[in-house]
Amino acid sequence: MKTTILPINDFLSNQLKEVITEFSSVLEIYYCSNTIEMTSYLLLHLNNRSDIDIIANRKGIKKLFKIYGIIVLLFDYDSLKYKFKHGYPLIELIYQEKHLIYQQEGIDFTKLATRSFKEFKNQYNIYKEIYFQDYGLLSSELNKYKSLDAISSVFLLYERILELHLQYLEELYVGHMSPNSNLHQRIKAISKFNPEIEGLFLKRNEEEYYLVALINRVKEAIEEDREVYYHECFEAFNNVENALHNFIQDRFKSLKRLIKHPIVIPTITEVALELNKQDTFNDIIIERCLNQNQRIEEIYLYKTLILGNQTIYYLLVIGDKFANEQIKNLESSLQDKFNKQTNFVIIAHTKIWIQTELYSSQDFFAGIIKNENKIFSSSQYNASLHWLVPHESLYTDLYYYNSVTNNTAKELLKKLQKLKKNQECKQSIPYLLSLYFLSFCRTYILAHLSYLPNYLSSYSLWLLCVNVNTDLIKYQYLFDKFGTKFFSLLDYYRVVHQRLINFDTEKTEVLLELITQLQAELKIIVDQRS
C-alpha cells in the first residue's frame, strides 16, 4: 500500500500533495508514463463525484497538460468500474498496480482487481466490435440515402458519423466522452491530444469549422422547408470521416499493443539531409513574406514565366489580413532584393475565402495548391481545403463584369476621339483609363480562369493576364510607345488628384489602338464562354 507520492517532478508532486490534503475523497492515484508513442496519464480515483469538477478546474491541474503534456482523468468508483468492466483500453492501460503512486490508508473501499491481458481481451473485443458495428450500420444507411439522392438525410447521417468518431476518439484519448454537444468545441478539444484531427477540418473562424457549419446550415434549411444542395461536399465529408476512422483503428492497435507489451523499444531511423540549391531563393521569399505578415499559413510558388530578359515568379500566399498595399510593398521588396529583370506577382487570400469561392474558382486553385508548389507551411497540421466533387467552373458573373468593361471602353474611346479634335477636357481621361485597364484585366482573368483577382497593382494584373495568354506580350510595343511609365500612371490615377495631364496626339493614338486591341482580345474569350 502506497501512502506517499512517489517523486515524479516537483510541480506534479506539489499539485498532488495539495489535492490529497484538501480532498479526502481521493482514494487512489495512478501515473502512467512508460509509453514512448503516447503522452503521460494521471488517473485519480475518488469516492465523491461532486469533487471531480472542482479538482479538474484547479489551475495547477490544468497546467499539468499545458506544461508537461500530462492528461488528467478523474473518476468515481461507479464510473471507473463501468469502464474497467466494459473493456475501455485506455483505462486498462493506466489502471495497473505498477502505475499506482498513491493509495489512501485507513479507509475501506472495494478495489478493482487488475487482470491479465487474456482476461481483458474479451471485454476489449466487445467494446471495439460495438464501434465497428455502429459505424457499419451508419455507413450502410449513408450509402442508401446517397443512392436515393436524399441530400438532407445524407448530411444528417454525416453528423451522426462524426459524433460516433468523436465519441470513440475522446474515450480512447481522454477516457470519457465529452458532455458537450457542440461539434465545433469537441473537435477543438480532442485536437489538443492529436493535432492531426484539427488538420482535417478547415476553420471558418476561430470558433467554427467549415464542414460542421455546413451541416448546421443544412439543418436550418430543413427547418425552413428549403431545398438543400451541396452534394459536391460529400467527397470532403468522406475524406474527413475516413481519416477519423483510421485514427480510431490506429489508436485501438496502439493501446492493445501497449497493454499486451508494456515495454516499447524505440526504433532509430537514420535521416539523410539533402541540400537544395533552390532553398536559398525560397528562403528569401519566405523571409520577406513573413516580415510583411506573421499570420501566413502557406506559400506556393506556382509558376515561373520567362519573357525575353524578364523572369516572372507567380506566388499564392494563404494567410490572414493581407491588404493590397502590403502585397504591393512585398512585390517591390522582392524585386529590390534580386534585380530589375525579376518580377513577382503575388495573389493572397485567407483559406476560408478560397473555400467559399471553390464553386466558381476550384480549377484555378487546385492547379496551384499542390505539394510540389509549396515552399512554406506554418504547421504540418494546417487544414486542407475541402474540394468539391464533382465540380465544373462557373462564369456566372462574367456577363456583368464584361458589360462594365465594355461600357467603360466605349466612354473612354469616345473621349479620346474628342480629345484628338481638342473637344474634350483632358483631366477626366486618365481616371477613366485607369478604371478601364483595371476592369479589363480582372474581366480577362475571370473569363480565362473563373477567378476574379483583388485590386492588385496595374502591372501585376497585366502579368496575370500574360500568364493566361502569353500572346498578349505583343502589345508591349504600345506601352513603350506611350512613353511615360504607363503602369505607374494607371496606379497613380486610381486615386483622385487635382492635376492636369498632357496627352499629345501621339499618346492619344496609342491609347486608341491599345484599347481597341484589348477589347478584341476580351471579346474572343468571352464569346468562347458564352
Short mmCIF file of N, CA and C in Angstrom, two decimals, residues 310-478:
data_model
loop_
_atom_site.label_atom_id
_atom_site.label_comp_id
_atom_site.label_asym_id
_atom_site.label_seq_id
_atom_site.Cartn_x
_atom_site.Cartn_y
_atom_site.Cartn_z
N GLN A 310 13.18 39.05 -69.01
CA GLN A 310 12.40 39.15 -67.77
C GLN A 310 12.02 37.76 -67.26
N THR A 311 12.19 37.55 -65.94
CA THR A 311 11.71 36.32 -65.29
C THR A 311 10.64 36.72 -64.28
N ILE A 312 9.47 36.09 -64.41
CA ILE A 312 8.33 36.45 -63.56
C ILE A 312 7.97 35.23 -62.70
N TYR A 313 7.91 35.44 -61.40
CA TYR A 313 7.54 34.39 -60.45
C TYR A 313 6.13 34.69 -59.92
N TYR A 314 5.28 33.69 -59.97
CA TYR A 314 3.89 33.83 -59.52
C TYR A 314 3.72 33.10 -58.19
N LEU A 315 3.22 33.82 -57.19
CA LEU A 315 3.08 33.27 -55.84
C LEU A 315 1.63 33.35 -55.37
N LEU A 316 1.19 32.30 -54.66
CA LEU A 316 -0.06 32.35 -53.91
C LEU A 316 0.31 32.32 -52.43
N VAL A 317 -0.13 33.33 -51.70
CA VAL A 317 0.11 33.40 -50.26
C VAL A 317 -1.24 33.22 -49.55
N ILE A 318 -1.31 32.23 -48.66
CA ILE A 318 -2.53 31.98 -47.90
C ILE A 318 -2.30 32.42 -46.46
N GLY A 319 -3.09 33.38 -46.03
CA GLY A 319 -2.94 33.90 -44.67
C GLY A 319 -3.98 34.97 -44.38
N ASP A 320 -3.98 35.46 -43.15
CA ASP A 320 -4.98 36.44 -42.73
C ASP A 320 -4.51 37.87 -42.97
N LYS A 321 -5.48 38.71 -43.25
CA LYS A 321 -5.29 40.17 -43.26
C LYS A 321 -4.11 40.62 -44.12
N PHE A 322 -4.12 40.23 -45.37
CA PHE A 322 -3.09 40.66 -46.31
C PHE A 322 -3.69 41.74 -47.19
N ALA A 323 -3.43 43.02 -46.87
CA ALA A 323 -4.00 44.13 -47.62
C ALA A 323 -3.29 44.29 -48.96
N ASN A 324 -4.00 44.92 -49.93
CA ASN A 324 -3.41 45.12 -51.26
C ASN A 324 -2.13 45.94 -51.21
N GLU A 325 -2.08 46.91 -50.30
CA GLU A 325 -0.87 47.73 -50.18
C GLU A 325 0.31 46.90 -49.68
N GLN A 326 0.03 45.95 -48.78
CA GLN A 326 1.07 45.04 -48.31
C GLN A 326 1.62 44.20 -49.46
N ILE A 327 0.72 43.73 -50.30
CA ILE A 327 1.14 42.90 -51.44
C ILE A 327 2.04 43.71 -52.36
N LYS A 328 1.63 44.94 -52.63
CA LYS A 328 2.43 45.81 -53.49
C LYS A 328 3.82 46.05 -52.90
N ASN A 329 3.88 46.31 -51.59
CA ASN A 329 5.16 46.53 -50.91
C ASN A 329 6.03 45.27 -50.95
N LEU A 330 5.38 44.13 -50.79
CA LEU A 330 6.12 42.87 -50.80
C LEU A 330 6.70 42.58 -52.18
N GLU A 331 5.92 42.83 -53.22
CA GLU A 331 6.42 42.65 -54.59
C GLU A 331 7.63 43.54 -54.86
N SER A 332 7.55 44.78 -54.39
CA SER A 332 8.68 45.72 -54.56
C SER A 332 9.89 45.27 -53.77
N SER A 333 9.64 44.79 -52.55
CA SER A 333 10.73 44.33 -51.69
C SER A 333 11.48 43.16 -52.32
N LEU A 334 10.73 42.21 -52.88
CA LEU A 334 11.36 41.05 -53.52
C LEU A 334 12.11 41.45 -54.78
N GLN A 335 11.54 42.35 -55.54
CA GLN A 335 12.21 42.80 -56.78
C GLN A 335 13.51 43.52 -56.46
N ASP A 336 13.48 44.35 -55.40
CA ASP A 336 14.69 45.08 -54.99
C ASP A 336 15.78 44.13 -54.53
N LYS A 337 15.37 43.01 -53.91
CA LYS A 337 16.34 42.05 -53.38
C LYS A 337 17.08 41.35 -54.51
N PHE A 338 16.42 41.14 -55.63
CA PHE A 338 17.04 40.43 -56.73
C PHE A 338 17.54 41.43 -57.79
N ASN A 339 16.84 41.61 -58.89
CA ASN A 339 17.32 42.56 -59.89
C ASN A 339 16.13 43.05 -60.72
N LYS A 340 16.40 43.99 -61.58
CA LYS A 340 15.32 44.60 -62.37
C LYS A 340 14.74 43.64 -63.41
N GLN A 341 15.45 42.58 -63.69
CA GLN A 341 14.94 41.60 -64.65
C GLN A 341 14.04 40.55 -63.99
N THR A 342 13.80 40.70 -62.67
CA THR A 342 12.98 39.75 -61.93
C THR A 342 11.73 40.45 -61.42
N ASN A 343 10.58 39.85 -61.67
CA ASN A 343 9.32 40.39 -61.16
C ASN A 343 8.55 39.31 -60.40
N PHE A 344 7.80 39.75 -59.41
CA PHE A 344 6.98 38.84 -58.60
C PHE A 344 5.53 39.29 -58.67
N VAL A 345 4.66 38.33 -58.92
CA VAL A 345 3.22 38.60 -58.89
C VAL A 345 2.63 37.77 -57.76
N ILE A 346 2.00 38.45 -56.82
CA ILE A 346 1.51 37.79 -55.61
C ILE A 346 0.00 37.94 -55.51
N ILE A 347 -0.68 36.81 -55.38
CA ILE A 347 -2.09 36.86 -55.01
C ILE A 347 -2.18 36.29 -53.59
N ALA A 348 -3.03 36.89 -52.76
CA ALA A 348 -3.10 36.49 -51.35
C ALA A 348 -4.56 36.44 -50.90
N HIS A 349 -4.91 35.36 -50.22
CA HIS A 349 -6.27 35.18 -49.72
C HIS A 349 -6.23 34.38 -48.43
N THR A 350 -7.29 34.48 -47.63
CA THR A 350 -7.44 33.58 -46.50
C THR A 350 -7.92 32.23 -47.02
N LYS A 351 -7.66 31.19 -46.26
CA LYS A 351 -8.05 29.85 -46.72
C LYS A 351 -9.57 29.70 -46.76
N ILE A 352 -10.26 30.30 -45.79
CA ILE A 352 -11.72 30.17 -45.78
C ILE A 352 -12.33 30.94 -46.95
N TRP A 353 -11.70 32.05 -47.38
CA TRP A 353 -12.20 32.77 -48.57
C TRP A 353 -12.08 31.87 -49.80
N ILE A 354 -10.94 31.21 -49.93
CA ILE A 354 -10.75 30.30 -51.07
C ILE A 354 -11.81 29.20 -51.03
N GLN A 355 -12.05 28.64 -49.83
CA GLN A 355 -13.05 27.58 -49.70
C GLN A 355 -14.42 28.03 -50.19
N THR A 356 -14.82 29.22 -49.80
CA THR A 356 -16.16 29.70 -50.18
C THR A 356 -16.24 30.05 -51.67
N GLU A 357 -15.08 30.26 -52.31
CA GLU A 357 -15.06 30.58 -53.74
C GLU A 357 -14.82 29.37 -54.64
N LEU A 358 -14.72 28.18 -54.04
CA LEU A 358 -14.43 27.00 -54.84
C LEU A 358 -15.51 26.69 -55.86
N TYR A 359 -16.75 27.08 -55.58
CA TYR A 359 -17.83 26.81 -56.52
C TYR A 359 -17.52 27.41 -57.89
N SER A 360 -16.83 28.55 -57.89
CA SER A 360 -16.50 29.17 -59.18
C SER A 360 -15.04 28.99 -59.55
N SER A 361 -14.14 28.94 -58.57
CA SER A 361 -12.70 29.04 -58.86
C SER A 361 -11.88 27.81 -58.49
N GLN A 362 -12.52 26.66 -58.28
CA GLN A 362 -11.77 25.49 -57.81
C GLN A 362 -10.68 25.06 -58.77
N ASP A 363 -10.96 25.05 -60.08
CA ASP A 363 -9.95 24.61 -61.04
C ASP A 363 -8.68 25.44 -60.95
N PHE A 364 -8.86 26.75 -60.77
CA PHE A 364 -7.71 27.66 -60.66
C PHE A 364 -6.87 27.32 -59.43
N PHE A 365 -7.51 27.22 -58.28
CA PHE A 365 -6.76 26.98 -57.04
C PHE A 365 -6.23 25.55 -56.96
N ALA A 366 -6.97 24.59 -57.50
CA ALA A 366 -6.50 23.20 -57.47
C ALA A 366 -5.22 23.03 -58.29
N GLY A 367 -5.07 23.86 -59.33
CA GLY A 367 -3.85 23.82 -60.14
C GLY A 367 -2.64 24.41 -59.44
N ILE A 368 -2.88 25.18 -58.38
CA ILE A 368 -1.81 25.86 -57.65
C ILE A 368 -1.46 25.12 -56.36
N ILE A 369 -2.50 24.75 -55.60
CA ILE A 369 -2.29 24.21 -54.25
C ILE A 369 -1.91 22.73 -54.35
N LYS A 370 -0.65 22.52 -54.62
CA LYS A 370 -0.07 21.18 -54.74
C LYS A 370 1.22 21.14 -53.95
N ASN A 371 1.58 19.96 -53.47
CA ASN A 371 2.80 19.82 -52.66
C ASN A 371 4.05 20.25 -53.42
N GLU A 372 4.07 19.98 -54.73
CA GLU A 372 5.27 20.35 -55.49
C GLU A 372 5.45 21.86 -55.63
N ASN A 373 4.37 22.62 -55.40
CA ASN A 373 4.46 24.09 -55.49
C ASN A 373 4.66 24.74 -54.12
N LYS A 374 4.47 23.98 -53.05
CA LYS A 374 4.51 24.55 -51.71
C LYS A 374 5.95 24.81 -51.28
N ILE A 375 6.23 26.05 -50.87
CA ILE A 375 7.57 26.38 -50.38
C ILE A 375 7.57 26.74 -48.90
N PHE A 376 6.36 26.91 -48.32
CA PHE A 376 6.29 27.22 -46.88
C PHE A 376 4.96 26.76 -46.32
N SER A 377 5.03 26.20 -45.10
CA SER A 377 3.82 25.88 -44.34
C SER A 377 4.11 26.19 -42.88
N SER A 378 3.20 26.89 -42.24
CA SER A 378 3.42 27.30 -40.85
C SER A 378 3.31 26.12 -39.89
N SER A 379 2.63 25.05 -40.32
CA SER A 379 2.45 23.88 -39.46
C SER A 379 2.16 22.66 -40.33
N GLN A 380 2.60 21.51 -39.87
CA GLN A 380 2.29 20.26 -40.60
C GLN A 380 0.83 19.88 -40.43
N TYR A 381 0.14 20.58 -39.49
CA TYR A 381 -1.26 20.25 -39.22
C TYR A 381 -2.23 21.27 -39.82
N ASN A 382 -1.76 22.12 -40.73
CA ASN A 382 -2.68 23.05 -41.38
C ASN A 382 -3.78 22.28 -42.12
N ALA A 383 -5.00 22.76 -41.98
CA ALA A 383 -6.13 22.07 -42.63
C ALA A 383 -6.07 22.24 -44.14
N SER A 384 -6.47 21.20 -44.84
CA SER A 384 -6.56 21.26 -46.30
C SER A 384 -7.92 21.81 -46.70
N LEU A 385 -8.01 22.28 -47.93
CA LEU A 385 -9.30 22.70 -48.46
C LEU A 385 -10.20 21.49 -48.68
N HIS A 386 -11.49 21.70 -48.55
CA HIS A 386 -12.46 20.65 -48.81
C HIS A 386 -12.91 20.79 -50.27
N TRP A 387 -12.23 20.07 -51.16
CA TRP A 387 -12.52 20.20 -52.59
C TRP A 387 -13.91 19.67 -52.93
N LEU A 388 -14.53 20.29 -53.93
CA LEU A 388 -15.87 19.92 -54.35
C LEU A 388 -15.79 18.86 -55.46
N VAL A 389 -16.57 17.79 -55.28
CA VAL A 389 -16.58 16.71 -56.27
C VAL A 389 -18.04 16.27 -56.50
N PRO A 390 -18.56 16.32 -57.72
CA PRO A 390 -17.90 16.82 -58.95
C PRO A 390 -17.91 18.35 -58.98
N HIS A 391 -17.13 18.90 -59.89
CA HIS A 391 -17.07 20.36 -59.99
C HIS A 391 -16.90 20.79 -61.44
N GLU A 392 -17.56 21.88 -61.76
CA GLU A 392 -17.41 22.49 -63.08
C GLU A 392 -17.31 24.00 -62.88
N SER A 393 -16.31 24.61 -63.51
CA SER A 393 -16.11 26.06 -63.34
C SER A 393 -17.34 26.84 -63.80
N LEU A 394 -17.67 27.85 -63.00
CA LEU A 394 -18.82 28.70 -63.31
C LEU A 394 -18.34 30.10 -63.70
N TYR A 395 -19.03 30.66 -64.65
CA TYR A 395 -18.69 32.02 -65.10
C TYR A 395 -19.93 32.92 -64.99
N THR A 396 -20.64 32.76 -63.89
CA THR A 396 -21.94 33.43 -63.74
C THR A 396 -21.83 34.95 -63.71
N ASP A 397 -20.74 35.48 -63.20
CA ASP A 397 -20.59 36.94 -63.09
C ASP A 397 -19.89 37.55 -64.31
N LEU A 398 -19.51 36.72 -65.25
CA LEU A 398 -18.73 37.22 -66.39
C LEU A 398 -19.52 38.24 -67.21
N TYR A 399 -20.81 37.97 -67.42
CA TYR A 399 -21.63 38.89 -68.21
C TYR A 399 -21.62 40.29 -67.59
N TYR A 400 -21.76 40.33 -66.27
CA TYR A 400 -21.80 41.63 -65.57
C TYR A 400 -20.47 42.37 -65.73
N TYR A 401 -19.36 41.70 -65.43
CA TYR A 401 -18.06 42.37 -65.49
C TYR A 401 -17.70 42.76 -66.92
N ASN A 402 -18.06 41.91 -67.88
CA ASN A 402 -17.79 42.23 -69.27
C ASN A 402 -18.60 43.45 -69.71
N SER A 403 -19.83 43.54 -69.26
CA SER A 403 -20.68 44.69 -69.59
C SER A 403 -20.09 45.99 -69.05
N VAL A 404 -19.61 45.95 -67.81
CA VAL A 404 -18.98 47.13 -67.21
C VAL A 404 -17.74 47.54 -67.99
N THR A 405 -16.92 46.55 -68.35
CA THR A 405 -15.69 46.83 -69.11
C THR A 405 -16.01 47.44 -70.48
N ASN A 406 -16.98 46.85 -71.16
CA ASN A 406 -17.36 47.37 -72.49
C ASN A 406 -17.88 48.80 -72.42
N ASN A 407 -18.70 49.09 -71.45
CA ASN A 407 -19.25 50.45 -71.30
C ASN A 407 -18.15 51.45 -70.99
N THR A 408 -17.20 51.03 -70.13
CA THR A 408 -16.08 51.92 -69.80
C THR A 408 -15.22 52.17 -71.04
N ALA A 409 -14.99 51.11 -71.83
CA ALA A 409 -14.19 51.24 -73.05
C ALA A 409 -14.87 52.20 -74.04
N LYS A 410 -16.18 52.07 -74.21
CA LYS A 410 -16.90 52.94 -75.14
C LYS A 410 -16.79 54.41 -74.72
N GLU A 411 -16.95 54.64 -73.43
CA GLU A 411 -16.87 56.01 -72.92
C GLU A 411 -15.47 56.58 -73.10
N LEU A 412 -14.46 55.75 -72.83
CA LEU A 412 -13.08 56.21 -72.95
C LEU A 412 -12.72 56.47 -74.42
N LEU A 413 -13.09 55.58 -75.32
CA LEU A 413 -12.80 55.77 -76.74
C LEU A 413 -13.48 57.04 -77.27
N LYS A 414 -14.70 57.30 -76.82
CA LYS A 414 -15.43 58.49 -77.24
C LYS A 414 -14.68 59.76 -76.81
N LYS A 415 -14.18 59.74 -75.56
CA LYS A 415 -13.47 60.91 -75.05
C LYS A 415 -12.12 61.09 -75.75
N LEU A 416 -11.46 59.98 -76.06
CA LEU A 416 -10.17 60.08 -76.75
C LEU A 416 -10.36 60.62 -78.18
N GLN A 417 -11.43 60.21 -78.84
CA GLN A 417 -11.73 60.74 -80.18
C GLN A 417 -11.97 62.25 -80.12
N LYS A 418 -12.68 62.69 -79.11
CA LYS A 418 -12.94 64.13 -78.94
C LYS A 418 -11.64 64.87 -78.60
N LEU A 419 -10.78 64.19 -77.83
CA LEU A 419 -9.51 64.83 -77.45
C LEU A 419 -8.65 65.08 -78.69
N LYS A 420 -8.71 64.16 -79.63
CA LYS A 420 -7.96 64.36 -80.88
C LYS A 420 -8.39 65.65 -81.58
N LYS A 421 -9.65 66.01 -81.38
CA LYS A 421 -10.18 67.22 -82.03
C LYS A 421 -10.21 68.41 -81.08
N ASN A 422 -9.51 68.23 -79.91
CA ASN A 422 -9.47 69.29 -78.90
C ASN A 422 -10.87 69.68 -78.42
N GLN A 423 -11.76 68.70 -78.34
CA GLN A 423 -13.13 68.96 -77.89
C GLN A 423 -13.40 68.37 -76.50
N GLU A 424 -12.38 67.88 -75.85
CA GLU A 424 -12.60 67.18 -74.58
C GLU A 424 -11.64 67.67 -73.51
N CYS A 425 -12.15 67.77 -72.28
CA CYS A 425 -11.29 68.13 -71.13
C CYS A 425 -10.35 66.96 -70.85
N LYS A 426 -9.08 67.27 -70.70
CA LYS A 426 -8.07 66.21 -70.52
C LYS A 426 -8.11 65.60 -69.12
N GLN A 427 -8.65 66.31 -68.14
CA GLN A 427 -8.50 65.92 -66.74
C GLN A 427 -9.18 64.59 -66.41
N SER A 428 -10.31 64.30 -67.04
CA SER A 428 -11.05 63.08 -66.69
C SER A 428 -10.49 61.82 -67.34
N ILE A 429 -9.73 61.99 -68.42
CA ILE A 429 -9.31 60.83 -69.22
C ILE A 429 -8.40 59.86 -68.45
N PRO A 430 -7.36 60.31 -67.73
CA PRO A 430 -6.50 59.33 -67.04
C PRO A 430 -7.25 58.50 -66.00
N TYR A 431 -8.26 59.10 -65.34
CA TYR A 431 -9.05 58.33 -64.36
C TYR A 431 -9.87 57.25 -65.06
N LEU A 432 -10.43 57.61 -66.18
CA LEU A 432 -11.22 56.64 -66.95
C LEU A 432 -10.32 55.55 -67.54
N LEU A 433 -9.11 55.93 -67.95
CA LEU A 433 -8.14 54.98 -68.46
C LEU A 433 -7.74 53.98 -67.38
N SER A 434 -7.48 54.49 -66.17
CA SER A 434 -7.10 53.62 -65.06
C SER A 434 -8.23 52.66 -64.72
N LEU A 435 -9.46 53.15 -64.71
CA LEU A 435 -10.62 52.31 -64.43
C LEU A 435 -10.79 51.25 -65.52
N TYR A 436 -10.62 51.66 -66.77
CA TYR A 436 -10.78 50.70 -67.86
C TYR A 436 -9.75 49.57 -67.76
N PHE A 437 -8.48 49.92 -67.54
CA PHE A 437 -7.44 48.89 -67.53
C PHE A 437 -7.66 47.92 -66.37
N LEU A 438 -8.03 48.44 -65.22
CA LEU A 438 -8.35 47.60 -64.07
C LEU A 438 -9.49 46.65 -64.41
N SER A 439 -10.54 47.20 -65.01
CA SER A 439 -11.71 46.42 -65.37
C SER A 439 -11.39 45.37 -66.43
N PHE A 440 -10.61 45.76 -67.44
CA PHE A 440 -10.23 44.81 -68.48
C PHE A 440 -9.46 43.63 -67.90
N CYS A 441 -8.42 43.91 -67.12
CA CYS A 441 -7.56 42.84 -66.60
C CYS A 441 -8.36 41.86 -65.74
N ARG A 442 -9.16 42.37 -64.84
CA ARG A 442 -9.93 41.49 -63.95
C ARG A 442 -10.95 40.66 -64.75
N THR A 443 -11.59 41.28 -65.73
CA THR A 443 -12.57 40.56 -66.54
C THR A 443 -11.89 39.51 -67.42
N TYR A 444 -10.74 39.86 -67.98
CA TYR A 444 -9.99 38.93 -68.84
C TYR A 444 -9.55 37.70 -68.04
N ILE A 445 -9.06 37.93 -66.82
CA ILE A 445 -8.62 36.83 -65.95
C ILE A 445 -9.83 35.98 -65.55
N LEU A 446 -10.93 36.64 -65.22
CA LEU A 446 -12.16 35.92 -64.86
C LEU A 446 -12.62 35.03 -66.01
N ALA A 447 -12.58 35.55 -67.21
CA ALA A 447 -13.03 34.79 -68.39
C ALA A 447 -12.15 33.57 -68.65
N HIS A 448 -10.87 33.68 -68.36
CA HIS A 448 -9.95 32.56 -68.59
C HIS A 448 -9.95 31.55 -67.45
N LEU A 449 -9.97 32.05 -66.20
CA LEU A 449 -9.72 31.20 -65.04
C LEU A 449 -10.91 31.00 -64.13
N SER A 450 -12.00 31.72 -64.37
CA SER A 450 -13.12 31.73 -63.42
C SER A 450 -12.62 32.14 -62.03
N TYR A 451 -11.72 33.08 -62.01
CA TYR A 451 -11.16 33.62 -60.77
C TYR A 451 -11.07 35.13 -60.92
N LEU A 452 -11.59 35.86 -59.96
CA LEU A 452 -11.56 37.32 -60.00
C LEU A 452 -10.52 37.83 -59.00
N PRO A 453 -9.40 38.37 -59.48
CA PRO A 453 -8.35 38.82 -58.56
C PRO A 453 -8.75 40.08 -57.80
N ASN A 454 -8.02 40.33 -56.73
CA ASN A 454 -8.20 41.57 -55.97
C ASN A 454 -7.68 42.76 -56.77
N TYR A 455 -7.78 43.94 -56.18
CA TYR A 455 -7.31 45.16 -56.86
C TYR A 455 -5.79 45.29 -56.70
N LEU A 456 -5.09 44.44 -57.40
CA LEU A 456 -3.63 44.47 -57.37
C LEU A 456 -3.12 45.65 -58.18
N SER A 457 -1.81 45.86 -58.18
CA SER A 457 -1.23 46.92 -58.99
C SER A 457 -1.52 46.64 -60.47
N SER A 458 -1.52 47.67 -61.28
CA SER A 458 -1.85 47.52 -62.71
C SER A 458 -0.88 46.57 -63.40
N TYR A 459 0.40 46.67 -63.04
CA TYR A 459 1.39 45.80 -63.69
C TYR A 459 1.20 44.34 -63.29
N SER A 460 0.88 44.08 -62.01
CA SER A 460 0.64 42.71 -61.56
C SER A 460 -0.58 42.12 -62.24
N LEU A 461 -1.63 42.92 -62.38
CA LEU A 461 -2.82 42.45 -63.09
C LEU A 461 -2.49 42.11 -64.55
N TRP A 462 -1.68 42.96 -65.18
CA TRP A 462 -1.29 42.70 -66.56
C TRP A 462 -0.47 41.41 -66.67
N LEU A 463 0.43 41.19 -65.72
CA LEU A 463 1.23 39.96 -65.75
C LEU A 463 0.37 38.72 -65.50
N LEU A 464 -0.70 38.85 -64.74
CA LEU A 464 -1.65 37.74 -64.58
C LEU A 464 -2.34 37.45 -65.91
N CYS A 465 -2.65 38.50 -66.65
CA CYS A 465 -3.24 38.33 -67.99
C CYS A 465 -2.25 37.63 -68.92
N VAL A 466 -1.00 38.07 -68.87
CA VAL A 466 0.04 37.47 -69.71
C VAL A 466 0.24 36.00 -69.34
N ASN A 467 0.07 35.67 -68.06
CA ASN A 467 0.24 34.30 -67.61
C ASN A 467 -0.79 33.37 -68.27
N VAL A 468 -2.01 33.87 -68.48
CA VAL A 468 -3.03 33.02 -69.09
C VAL A 468 -2.96 33.05 -70.62
N ASN A 469 -2.32 34.09 -71.16
CA ASN A 469 -2.16 34.18 -72.62
C ASN A 469 -0.91 34.97 -72.94
N THR A 470 0.18 34.26 -73.18
CA THR A 470 1.48 34.93 -73.40
C THR A 470 1.50 35.74 -74.70
N ASP A 471 0.54 35.51 -75.58
CA ASP A 471 0.48 36.29 -76.83
C ASP A 471 0.24 37.77 -76.55
N LEU A 472 -0.30 38.09 -75.38
CA LEU A 472 -0.57 39.50 -75.05
C LEU A 472 0.70 40.33 -74.99
N ILE A 473 1.84 39.67 -74.84
CA ILE A 473 3.10 40.40 -74.75
C ILE A 473 3.38 41.19 -76.04
N LYS A 474 2.68 40.82 -77.11
CA LYS A 474 2.88 41.53 -78.38
C LYS A 474 2.45 42.99 -78.30
N TYR A 475 1.67 43.34 -77.27
CA TYR A 475 1.23 44.73 -77.13
C TYR A 475 2.21 45.57 -76.31
N GLN A 476 3.33 44.98 -75.93
CA GLN A 476 4.32 45.71 -75.16
C GLN A 476 4.81 46.95 -75.92
N TYR A 477 4.86 46.86 -77.24
CA TYR A 477 5.36 48.00 -78.04
C TYR A 477 4.47 49.22 -77.85
N LEU A 478 3.18 49.00 -77.59
CA LEU A 478 2.27 50.14 -77.37
C LEU A 478 2.55 50.81 -76.02
#
